[in-house]
Coordinates of C-alpha atoms and ligand atoms in Angstrom, one line a residue:
M1 CA 60.9 317.0 93.0
H2 CA 63.2 315.4 95.5
L3 CA 66.7 314.0 95.1
D4 CA 68.6 311.8 97.5
V5 CA 72.3 312.7 97.4
C6 CA 73.2 310.5 100.4
R7 CA 72.9 307.0 99.1
H8 CA 74.8 308.2 96.1
F9 CA 76.4 311.6 95.7
F10 CA 75.8 314.0 92.8
T11 CA 77.9 316.9 91.9
V12 CA 76.9 320.6 92.0
E13 CA 77.1 320.5 88.2
F14 CA 74.5 317.7 88.0
V15 CA 72.3 319.2 90.7
K16 CA 72.1 322.4 88.6
H17 CA 71.2 320.4 85.5
Y18 CA 68.5 318.6 87.6
I19 CA 67.2 322.0 88.6
D20 CA 67.2 323.0 84.9
L21 CA 65.0 320.0 84.2
L22 CA 62.7 320.9 87.1
A23 CA 62.3 324.4 85.8
R24 CA 61.6 323.2 82.2
Y25 CA 58.7 321.2 83.5
K26 CA 57.4 323.8 86.0
M27 CA 58.4 322.0 89.2
N28 CA 58.8 324.8 91.7
S29 CA 60.2 323.0 94.7
F30 CA 63.4 321.0 95.1
H31 CA 63.6 318.8 98.1
W32 CA 67.3 318.1 98.7
H33 CA 67.7 315.1 100.9
L34 CA 71.1 315.9 102.4
T35 CA 71.7 313.6 105.4
D36 CA 71.1 309.9 105.9
D37 CA 72.8 306.8 107.3
Q38 CA 75.1 306.5 104.2
G39 CA 76.4 310.0 104.2
W40 CA 76.2 313.6 105.6
R41 CA 76.4 315.9 102.6
I42 CA 76.3 319.4 103.8
E43 CA 79.2 321.3 105.4
I44 CA 78.5 322.5 108.9
K45 CA 81.2 324.9 110.1
K46 CA 80.6 324.3 113.8
Y47 CA 80.8 320.5 113.4
P48 CA 83.4 319.8 110.7
K49 CA 83.5 316.1 111.4
L50 CA 79.9 315.8 110.1
T51 CA 81.4 315.9 106.6
E52 CA 85.0 314.9 107.3
V53 CA 83.9 311.7 108.9
G54 CA 80.2 311.5 108.1
G55 CA 80.6 312.3 104.4
W56 CA 82.5 309.1 103.6
R57 CA 81.8 305.3 103.8
K58 CA 84.1 302.3 103.4
G59 CA 82.1 300.8 100.7
S60 CA 78.6 300.4 99.2
Q61 CA 76.0 297.8 98.9
V62 CA 75.9 296.3 95.5
G63 CA 73.3 294.3 93.7
P64 CA 69.8 293.5 95.0
Y65 CA 69.2 294.1 98.7
S66 CA 68.4 290.5 99.3
R67 CA 72.0 289.5 98.6
R68 CA 73.5 291.8 101.3
E69 CA 76.7 292.2 99.2
Y70 CA 79.0 295.1 99.6
D71 CA 82.1 296.4 97.8
S72 CA 85.0 298.0 99.7
I73 CA 85.5 301.0 97.5
P74 CA 85.6 304.2 99.7
Y75 CA 82.7 306.4 98.7
G76 CA 81.6 309.9 99.6
G77 CA 81.4 313.6 99.0
F78 CA 79.7 316.7 100.3
Y79 CA 78.8 320.3 99.4
T80 CA 80.6 323.2 100.9
Q81 CA 78.4 326.0 102.2
E82 CA 79.6 328.1 99.3
Q83 CA 78.3 325.4 96.8
I84 CA 75.0 325.2 98.7
R85 CA 74.6 329.0 98.3
E86 CA 75.4 328.7 94.6
V87 CA 72.7 326.0 94.1
V88 CA 70.1 327.9 96.2
A89 CA 70.7 331.0 94.1
Y90 CA 70.7 329.0 90.8
A91 CA 67.4 327.5 91.8
A92 CA 65.9 330.9 92.9
A93 CA 66.8 332.4 89.5
R94 CA 64.6 329.7 88.0
H95 CA 61.8 330.2 90.5
I96 CA 62.5 327.1 92.4
N97 CA 62.5 326.9 96.2
V98 CA 65.0 324.5 97.7
V99 CA 63.8 322.7 100.8
P100 CA 66.7 321.1 102.7
E101 CA 66.2 317.9 104.6
I102 CA 68.2 317.2 107.8
E103 CA 67.1 313.8 109.0
M104 CA 66.3 313.2 112.7
P105 CA 65.9 311.3 115.0
G106 CA 66.4 308.3 112.7
H107 CA 68.6 307.8 109.6
A108 CA 71.4 309.3 111.6
M109 CA 74.3 306.9 111.4
A110 CA 76.6 309.2 109.4
A111 CA 76.2 311.9 112.1
L112 CA 76.7 309.4 114.9
A113 CA 79.9 308.1 113.2
A114 CA 81.2 311.6 113.3
Y115 CA 80.0 312.4 116.9
P116 CA 79.3 309.1 118.7
E117 CA 78.3 310.9 121.9
L118 CA 75.0 311.8 120.1
G119 CA 73.9 308.2 120.2
C120 CA 72.4 306.3 123.1
T121 CA 75.2 303.8 123.5
G122 CA 78.1 306.1 122.6
G123 CA 79.2 303.9 119.7
P124 CA 81.4 303.3 117.9
Y125 CA 79.3 303.8 114.8
E126 CA 80.1 303.6 111.1
V127 CA 78.7 305.4 108.1
Q128 CA 76.6 302.7 106.6
R129 CA 77.5 300.8 103.4
G130 CA 74.1 299.2 103.1
W131 CA 70.6 300.5 102.7
G132 CA 67.8 300.2 105.3
V133 CA 66.6 301.3 108.7
F134 CA 69.1 301.2 111.6
D135 CA 68.4 300.9 115.3
D136 CA 71.1 303.5 116.3
V137 CA 69.4 306.9 116.2
F138 CA 70.0 310.3 117.9
C139 CA 69.6 309.9 121.7
A140 CA 66.4 311.7 122.8
G141 CA 67.5 312.0 126.4
N142 CA 70.8 313.9 125.9
D143 CA 70.5 317.7 125.8
T144 CA 73.7 317.9 123.8
V145 CA 71.9 316.3 120.9
F146 CA 69.4 319.2 120.8
T147 CA 72.2 321.8 121.1
V148 CA 74.0 320.2 118.2
L149 CA 71.0 319.8 116.0
E150 CA 69.9 323.4 116.8
D151 CA 73.3 324.7 115.8
V152 CA 73.2 322.6 112.6
L153 CA 69.7 324.0 111.8
T154 CA 70.9 327.5 112.5
E155 CA 73.6 327.2 109.8
V156 CA 71.1 325.5 107.5
M157 CA 68.5 328.3 107.9
E158 CA 71.3 330.8 107.0
L159 CA 72.0 329.0 103.8
F160 CA 68.4 328.2 102.6
H161 CA 65.6 330.8 102.3
S162 CA 62.8 328.2 102.4
A163 CA 59.9 328.9 104.7
Y164 CA 59.9 325.1 105.3
I165 CA 62.8 323.1 106.7
H166 CA 62.5 319.3 106.3
I167 CA 63.4 317.5 109.5
G168 CA 62.9 314.0 108.3
G169 CA 61.1 312.1 111.1
D170 CA 60.5 308.8 109.3
E171 CA 61.6 305.3 110.1
C172 CA 63.0 305.8 113.6
P173 CA 63.2 302.5 115.5
K174 CA 62.7 302.8 119.3
E175 CA 65.0 299.9 120.2
R176 CA 67.9 302.0 121.7
W177 CA 65.6 304.4 123.5
K178 CA 63.9 301.5 125.3
T179 CA 67.1 300.6 127.1
C180 CA 68.9 304.0 127.3
P181 CA 69.0 305.4 130.8
K182 CA 69.0 309.0 129.5
C183 CA 66.0 308.4 127.2
Q184 CA 64.1 306.6 130.0
A185 CA 64.9 309.5 132.4
R186 CA 63.6 312.0 129.8
M187 CA 60.4 310.0 129.5
K188 CA 59.9 310.0 133.3
A189 CA 60.7 313.8 133.7
E190 CA 58.4 314.7 130.8
G191 CA 55.6 312.3 131.7
L192 CA 55.8 310.5 128.4
K193 CA 54.1 307.1 128.4
D194 CA 56.1 305.3 125.8
E195 CA 58.9 305.7 123.2
H196 CA 56.4 306.9 120.6
E197 CA 55.7 309.9 122.8
L198 CA 59.4 310.4 123.1
Q199 CA 59.6 310.7 119.3
S200 CA 56.9 313.4 119.4
Y201 CA 58.8 315.2 122.2
F202 CA 61.9 315.1 119.9
I203 CA 60.1 316.5 116.9
Q204 CA 58.2 319.2 118.9
R205 CA 61.3 320.4 120.6
I206 CA 63.0 320.8 117.3
E207 CA 59.9 322.4 115.8
K208 CA 59.8 325.0 118.6
F209 CA 63.4 325.9 117.8
V210 CA 62.7 326.2 114.0
N211 CA 59.6 328.3 114.7
S212 CA 61.6 330.6 117.0
K213 CA 63.7 331.4 113.9
G214 CA 60.7 332.3 111.9
R215 CA 60.6 329.1 109.9
K216 CA 58.2 326.1 109.8
I217 CA 59.0 322.4 109.8
I218 CA 57.9 319.8 107.3
G219 CA 58.4 316.1 108.0
W220 CA 57.5 312.6 106.7
D221 CA 54.1 311.5 107.9
E222 CA 55.3 309.8 111.0
I223 CA 55.6 313.3 112.6
L224 CA 51.8 313.3 112.8
E225 CA 51.9 310.6 115.5
G226 CA 51.7 312.5 118.8
G227 CA 50.6 316.0 117.8
L228 CA 52.1 318.9 116.0
A229 CA 52.2 322.7 116.1
P230 CA 49.6 324.2 113.7
N231 CA 52.2 325.5 111.3
A232 CA 53.9 322.1 110.7
A233 CA 53.5 320.5 107.3
V234 CA 53.4 316.8 106.5
M235 CA 54.8 314.9 103.6
S236 CA 52.5 311.9 103.1
W237 CA 54.6 308.9 101.9
R238 CA 53.1 305.8 103.5
G239 CA 50.1 306.1 101.3
T240 CA 47.7 309.0 101.4
E241 CA 46.4 308.6 105.0
G242 CA 49.0 311.0 106.4
G243 CA 48.0 313.7 104.0
V244 CA 44.3 313.2 104.7
A245 CA 44.9 313.3 108.5
A246 CA 47.0 316.4 108.1
A247 CA 44.5 318.3 106.0
Q248 CA 41.6 317.3 108.2
S249 CA 43.5 318.6 111.2
G250 CA 44.4 321.9 109.5
H251 CA 48.0 321.1 108.6
Y252 CA 49.4 321.6 105.1
A253 CA 50.5 318.5 103.3
V254 CA 52.6 317.5 100.3
M255 CA 51.5 314.3 98.8
T256 CA 54.2 311.8 97.8
P257 CA 52.6 308.3 98.2
G258 CA 54.8 305.5 97.2
D259 CA 52.4 304.0 94.7
Y260 CA 52.4 307.1 92.4
C261 CA 55.3 309.3 93.4
Y262 CA 58.3 307.1 94.1
F263 CA 60.3 307.3 90.9
D264 CA 62.8 304.7 92.2
K265 CA 60.4 301.9 91.2
Y266 CA 60.4 300.0 87.9
Q267 CA 58.7 301.8 85.0
G268 CA 58.8 298.9 82.5
D269 CA 59.4 295.2 82.1
P270 CA 62.0 294.5 84.9
A271 CA 63.9 292.3 82.5
N272 CA 64.7 295.5 80.5
E273 CA 65.2 297.9 83.4
P274 CA 68.2 298.6 85.5
L275 CA 68.0 297.1 89.0
A276 CA 65.5 299.1 91.1
I277 CA 64.1 299.0 94.6
G278 CA 61.0 297.1 93.4
G279 CA 57.4 298.1 92.7
Y280 CA 56.0 299.2 89.3
L281 CA 55.1 302.7 88.4
T282 CA 54.6 303.5 84.7
V283 CA 54.4 307.0 83.4
Q284 CA 50.8 306.3 82.5
K285 CA 50.1 305.4 86.2
V286 CA 51.7 308.6 87.3
Y287 CA 49.4 310.5 84.9
R288 CA 46.4 308.8 86.5
Y289 CA 47.3 310.1 89.9
E290 CA 44.9 312.5 91.6
P291 CA 46.9 314.5 94.2
V292 CA 43.9 315.7 96.2
P293 CA 42.6 312.7 98.2
A294 CA 39.0 311.9 97.5
E295 CA 38.2 311.9 101.3
L296 CA 38.8 315.6 101.6
N297 CA 36.1 318.2 101.2
A298 CA 36.7 321.5 99.4
E299 CA 37.8 323.3 102.5
E300 CA 40.2 320.5 103.6
A301 CA 41.6 320.2 100.1
K302 CA 43.1 323.6 100.3
Y303 CA 45.6 322.1 102.7
I304 CA 47.1 320.0 99.9
L305 CA 50.1 322.1 98.9
G306 CA 51.0 319.8 96.0
A307 CA 52.7 316.5 95.2
Q308 CA 56.3 315.5 94.9
G309 CA 58.2 312.9 92.9
N310 CA 61.0 311.2 94.9
V311 CA 64.2 310.0 93.5
W312 CA 65.9 307.8 96.2
T313 CA 69.3 306.7 95.0
E314 CA 70.1 303.3 96.6
Y315 CA 70.3 301.7 93.2
I316 CA 71.0 304.9 91.2
L317 CA 74.7 305.6 90.8
T318 CA 75.0 308.0 87.9
P319 CA 73.5 311.3 86.7
E320 CA 72.3 309.4 83.6
H321 CA 70.4 307.0 85.8
V322 CA 68.8 309.8 87.8
E323 CA 67.5 311.3 84.5
Y324 CA 66.3 307.8 83.5
M325 CA 64.2 307.4 86.6
A326 CA 62.9 311.0 86.7
V327 CA 62.1 311.5 83.1
P328 CA 59.4 311.1 81.7
R329 CA 57.6 310.3 85.0
M330 CA 58.2 313.9 86.3
L331 CA 56.6 315.3 83.1
A332 CA 53.4 313.3 83.9
L333 CA 53.4 314.5 87.5
A334 CA 53.9 318.1 86.5
E335 CA 50.9 318.0 84.1
V336 CA 48.8 316.3 86.8
L337 CA 49.7 319.1 89.2
W338 CA 49.2 322.0 86.9
T339 CA 46.2 320.8 84.9
P340 CA 42.6 320.8 86.3
K341 CA 41.4 317.2 86.5
E342 CA 38.7 317.6 83.7
K343 CA 41.4 318.8 81.3
R344 CA 43.8 315.9 81.8
H345 CA 43.8 313.4 78.9
E346 CA 46.1 310.5 79.0
A347 CA 46.3 309.6 75.3
D348 CA 46.9 313.3 74.4
F349 CA 49.6 313.5 77.0
I350 CA 51.4 310.5 75.6
N351 CA 51.2 312.0 72.2
R352 CA 52.7 315.3 73.3
L353 CA 55.3 313.4 75.3
E354 CA 56.5 311.7 72.2
S355 CA 56.9 315.1 70.5
E356 CA 59.0 316.3 73.5
F357 CA 61.5 313.5 73.1
P358 CA 63.5 315.1 70.3
S359 CA 64.1 318.1 72.6
L360 CA 65.2 315.8 75.4
D361 CA 67.5 314.1 72.9
A362 CA 68.9 317.5 71.9
M363 CA 69.6 318.2 75.6
H364 CA 71.3 314.7 75.9
V365 CA 68.8 313.8 78.7
N366 CA 68.8 310.0 79.2
Y367 CA 65.0 309.7 79.5
A368 CA 63.4 306.3 79.8
K369 CA 61.7 304.8 76.7
S370 CA 60.0 302.1 78.7
L371 CA 56.6 303.6 77.7
F372 CA 57.1 302.1 74.3
E373 CA 57.5 298.5 75.4
V374 CA 54.7 296.1 74.5
Q375 CA 52.5 295.5 77.6
F376 CA 51.2 292.0 78.2
R377 CA 47.7 291.7 79.6
L378 CA 46.9 288.1 80.6
G379 CA 43.4 286.8 81.2
Q380 CA 41.3 283.6 81.2
G381 CA 41.3 282.0 77.7
A382 CA 38.2 280.6 76.0
V383 CA 38.5 277.2 77.7
P384 CA 40.1 276.4 81.2
G385 CA 43.8 275.8 80.9
T386 CA 44.3 278.4 78.2
V387 CA 45.6 281.9 78.8
K388 CA 44.4 284.9 76.7
L389 CA 47.2 287.1 75.7
D390 CA 46.4 290.7 74.9
L391 CA 49.4 292.8 73.7
R392 CA 49.1 296.5 74.1
S393 CA 51.0 299.5 72.9
A394 CA 50.8 303.0 74.4
I395 CA 51.2 304.5 71.0
P396 CA 49.9 303.5 67.6
S397 CA 52.3 301.0 66.1
K398 CA 52.4 297.5 64.7
I399 CA 53.4 294.8 67.2
G400 CA 55.5 291.8 66.3
Y401 CA 56.1 288.8 68.4
T402 CA 57.9 285.5 68.5
D403 CA 56.9 282.2 70.2
T404 CA 59.4 279.6 71.2
D405 CA 56.7 276.9 71.0
T406 CA 56.2 277.4 67.2
A407 CA 59.6 279.1 66.6
G408 CA 57.7 281.7 64.4
V409 CA 57.7 285.4 64.0
F410 CA 54.2 286.9 63.8
N411 CA 52.3 290.1 63.3
Y412 CA 50.1 290.7 66.2
V413 CA 46.5 291.2 65.0
G414 CA 44.5 290.8 68.3
P415 CA 44.2 288.8 71.5
F416 CA 44.8 285.1 71.2
D417 CA 44.8 282.1 73.5
V418 CA 48.0 280.2 74.6
E419 CA 47.6 276.6 75.3
G420 CA 49.2 274.2 77.8
Q421 CA 52.7 274.1 76.4
D422 CA 55.6 275.9 78.2
R423 CA 56.9 278.7 76.0
T424 CA 58.4 282.2 75.9
I425 CA 56.6 284.9 74.0
S426 CA 58.6 288.1 73.1
A427 CA 57.0 291.2 71.6
G428 CA 58.1 294.6 70.4
L429 CA 56.8 297.6 68.4
Y430 CA 58.4 297.2 65.1
E431 CA 57.4 300.4 63.4
K432 CA 59.2 302.2 66.2
H433 CA 62.1 299.8 66.2
G434 CA 64.8 302.3 65.4
R435 CA 64.0 304.4 68.4
F436 CA 62.4 302.0 70.8
P437 CA 64.2 298.7 70.3
K438 CA 63.2 297.1 73.6
V439 CA 61.5 293.7 73.5
S440 CA 59.5 292.4 76.4
S441 CA 58.9 288.7 77.1
R442 CA 56.9 286.4 79.2
T443 CA 57.7 282.7 80.0
F444 CA 54.7 280.5 80.5
Q445 CA 54.8 277.3 82.6
F446 CA 51.6 275.4 82.7
N447 CA 50.5 273.2 85.6
L448 CA 47.1 271.7 86.5
A449 CA 45.9 274.9 88.1
T450 CA 47.0 277.2 85.3
A451 CA 44.1 279.2 83.9
H452 CA 41.5 277.3 85.9
P453 CA 38.7 279.1 87.9
I454 CA 40.1 280.6 91.1
T455 CA 38.3 282.2 94.0
L456 CA 39.7 284.2 96.9
S457 CA 38.2 284.6 100.4
V458 CA 39.5 288.2 100.5
Q459 CA 40.5 290.4 97.6
P460 CA 44.1 291.7 97.6
D461 CA 44.7 295.2 98.8
E462 CA 43.9 297.6 95.9
Q463 CA 47.5 298.8 95.8
Y464 CA 48.6 295.3 94.8
N465 CA 45.8 293.9 92.7
E466 CA 46.7 295.0 89.2
G467 CA 46.0 291.7 87.5
G468 CA 43.4 290.4 89.9
A469 CA 43.1 286.8 91.2
F470 CA 44.0 285.4 87.7
T471 CA 47.6 286.5 88.4
L472 CA 47.9 283.5 90.7
V473 CA 47.1 281.1 87.8
D474 CA 48.4 283.0 84.8
G475 CA 51.3 280.6 84.1
I476 CA 53.9 283.3 85.0
T477 CA 56.0 282.8 88.1
A478 CA 56.6 286.2 89.7
Q479 CA 60.2 287.3 89.8
E480 CA 62.3 288.8 92.6
K481 CA 62.6 292.0 90.6
R482 CA 59.2 292.7 92.0
V483 CA 56.5 294.3 90.0
N484 CA 52.8 294.7 90.9
T485 CA 51.6 292.9 87.8
E486 CA 53.1 289.7 88.9
W487 CA 52.6 289.6 92.7
L488 CA 49.3 290.1 94.6
G489 CA 49.5 291.7 98.0
W490 CA 47.4 291.5 101.2
R491 CA 47.7 292.9 104.7
K492 CA 45.8 289.9 106.0
G493 CA 45.5 286.2 105.3
V494 CA 43.6 284.7 102.4
T495 CA 42.1 281.4 101.4
I496 CA 42.5 280.5 97.7
T497 CA 40.4 277.8 96.0
V498 CA 41.1 276.5 92.5
D499 CA 38.8 274.2 90.5
L500 CA 40.9 271.8 88.4
G501 CA 37.8 271.0 86.2
S502 CA 37.7 267.3 87.0
E503 CA 39.0 264.9 89.6
Q504 CA 42.6 264.2 89.0
A505 CA 45.5 262.3 90.6
I506 CA 47.9 264.9 92.1
G507 CA 51.2 264.7 93.9
H508 CA 52.1 268.3 94.6
I509 CA 50.5 271.6 95.7
G510 CA 52.4 274.8 96.2
I511 CA 52.3 278.5 96.2
G512 CA 55.1 281.2 96.1
A513 CA 55.4 283.9 98.8
L514 CA 57.9 286.7 98.9
N515 CA 60.3 287.4 101.8
E516 CA 61.4 291.1 101.4
T517 CA 61.3 292.4 105.0
H518 CA 63.0 295.7 104.2
S519 CA 59.9 296.4 102.1
W520 CA 57.6 295.2 104.9
I521 CA 56.8 292.0 103.0
H522 CA 56.9 289.0 105.2
L523 CA 56.3 285.3 104.6
P524 CA 53.1 283.7 105.9
K525 CA 53.0 282.0 109.3
E526 CA 52.0 278.8 107.6
V527 CA 50.1 277.6 104.6
V528 CA 47.4 275.0 105.1
F529 CA 46.5 272.8 102.0
S530 CA 43.3 270.8 101.6
I531 CA 41.6 269.0 98.7
S532 CA 38.0 268.1 97.8
S533 CA 36.1 266.3 95.1
D534 CA 32.9 268.3 95.4
G535 CA 34.0 271.7 96.5
K536 CA 32.2 271.4 99.8
N537 CA 34.0 268.8 101.9
F538 CA 37.7 269.4 102.1
V539 CA 40.2 267.0 103.6
P540 CA 43.6 268.0 104.9
Y541 CA 46.5 267.6 102.5
G542 CA 49.3 269.1 104.5
I543 CA 50.7 272.2 106.2
A544 CA 53.9 274.0 105.0
K545 CA 55.8 276.3 107.2
G546 CA 59.3 277.2 108.4
M547 CA 60.5 278.7 105.2
D548 CA 62.9 281.6 105.6
A549 CA 65.0 282.2 102.5
V550 CA 65.1 285.8 101.2
G551 CA 63.2 286.4 98.0
R552 CA 60.6 284.0 96.7
N553 CA 59.8 280.9 98.8
E554 CA 57.7 278.0 97.6
F555 CA 55.4 276.7 100.3
S556 CA 54.4 273.2 99.1
I557 CA 53.5 269.7 100.0
D558 CA 54.3 266.5 98.0
K559 CA 51.7 263.8 98.6
T560 CA 49.6 261.6 96.4
G561 CA 45.9 262.3 96.4
K562 CA 42.8 262.8 94.2
A563 CA 41.3 266.2 93.9
R564 CA 39.1 268.4 91.8
Y565 CA 39.3 271.4 94.2
V566 CA 42.5 272.6 95.8
R567 CA 42.3 274.9 98.8
I568 CA 45.2 276.9 100.1
A569 CA 44.7 278.8 103.3
V570 CA 47.6 281.3 103.7
K571 CA 48.0 282.5 107.3
H572 CA 49.2 286.1 107.9
I573 CA 51.8 286.8 110.6
G574 CA 49.9 289.9 111.8
N575 CA 51.9 293.0 112.7
I576 CA 55.5 293.4 111.7
P577 CA 57.7 292.2 114.6
E578 CA 60.0 294.6 116.4
G579 CA 63.4 294.8 114.9
F580 CA 62.1 294.9 111.3
A581 CA 61.3 297.9 109.1
G582 CA 57.7 299.0 109.7
A583 CA 57.5 297.3 113.1
G584 CA 54.0 297.4 114.5
K585 CA 52.2 297.9 111.1
P586 CA 50.4 295.1 109.5
A587 CA 52.9 293.0 107.4
W588 CA 52.4 292.7 103.6
L589 CA 51.8 289.2 102.3
F590 CA 52.8 288.8 98.7
L591 CA 51.8 285.7 96.8
D592 CA 52.2 284.4 93.3
E593 CA 51.5 281.3 91.3
V594 CA 49.6 278.3 92.5
D595 CA 51.4 275.1 91.4
V596 CA 49.4 271.9 91.3
R597 CA 51.0 268.8 89.7
Ligands
ACM601 C1 60.9 307.4 103.1 O1 60.8 306.9 102.0 N1 61.5 306.8 104.1 C2 60.4 308.7 103.4
ZN602 ZN1 69.2 307.7 124.5

């Protein structure tokens, strides 16, 4: 298990409590994320300003990232070396190894604020109030940077016994290096062909130093780009590809792919959850994770050291909230990791999990009860224009629901169809009401496309295809509190065709797309609409483009016409432009809800 103490700081007392929880559920490694743009949290005797300056920021980002709002309440904290020793010993007594992470060359703003001469421009820099990826990083052309980082790592290696030292390596923009004379001179002197090779130079130089002290490096999967010493290990976070590549090239890997291991995502109906970074990861989904990638043969599989649950704390301010995000998902991951695949049984796990809750209550652990919300499964109803509603519960319990259309309260007896009348349906487990009082709801808005046959030219990426194509016509408009069940995601363009059933007079066609660039989700380049009466010959209806609001944008055209078939060609922007998170990788395209009126 990992804990980010930079975005928000957690006391030694809580860190020990967290370690107690790890020990109880047989997690044997604690990845302590100690430095980042928003705070440097470990005392370094030789460079006191790292914590005196770098440990504090002028305020913090508040609310959803898209609003870019900040408070002006000074915020900070750090651990003294004495406290670090205390935590390491506390963990060791519970058979837990502590892996410290010192981030480089990116996520370095707090260090640069303390020692601006370590950046390419010389600053001034500030400890960041907001979350994200920042262009100012350690200068790779300045030897002083390596001297300082080696001194820092020397103190770190005295404090931690871990064979592996985590050196970060993720999300390092190359903007500053491109125009920095020192970085450019380094590239020339070392014969490096671009700034990506300069990043490898940086990591390998640090790696050699760490190795010279008898330790090994581990880093986020970006460190694979450009070659590594044989004893470097990789933490696979951008999917599983990094772990696969590492294992196939004889490097150890820890699997922590975002889809299954990022415990900062929503775990239940977002309406009932505290604000989270986005995404949807239920405890059941964690339990379905298979940490050894299917691509590996038995020999390669030996290089998978294990898997890790990450608790990034941009939106997590309190110990209670950390507990809420980590538990019970950590319990599911622990069982996945310690139990042979053929012995894992989801229903049995859920059953045993429920019997663990009284112990967690006794320990005053604020675990999430989201598992016991009613889950809505939506599908095509018996006739076009109707949505089949299937309400599920993870545990045996009666389900009750209300419907604003009929203003009634009902016992749920089985799936039923909802017809073309706007309404909100709310459901809960009433036998478990005392302990699990959360009610979840869906608001349906019907338009001419709702619950009509839909075809896609390309299926969504499997990561973001939970509800399939029907998601786009299920009557539910996806929210900005982003969950996979409501948005479909592609890394390419797609053409969508909906059959309205008969030729009709129309005046509007639209589709929603998400603009959340910090999560690599970009708007389409343009959306081309066309209509047809026979499904073969389509005539242009209009092109929508130029939207740029953050969050959900509706690409639409208002025009009178007659159509039975509506076609929506959504054009992908290609790779993420420079200056954005994930630059150079294919952008995500997130769509939800076709609107035809
Ligand atoms: C990461 O989530 N940037 C490793
Ligand atoms: Zn530089």
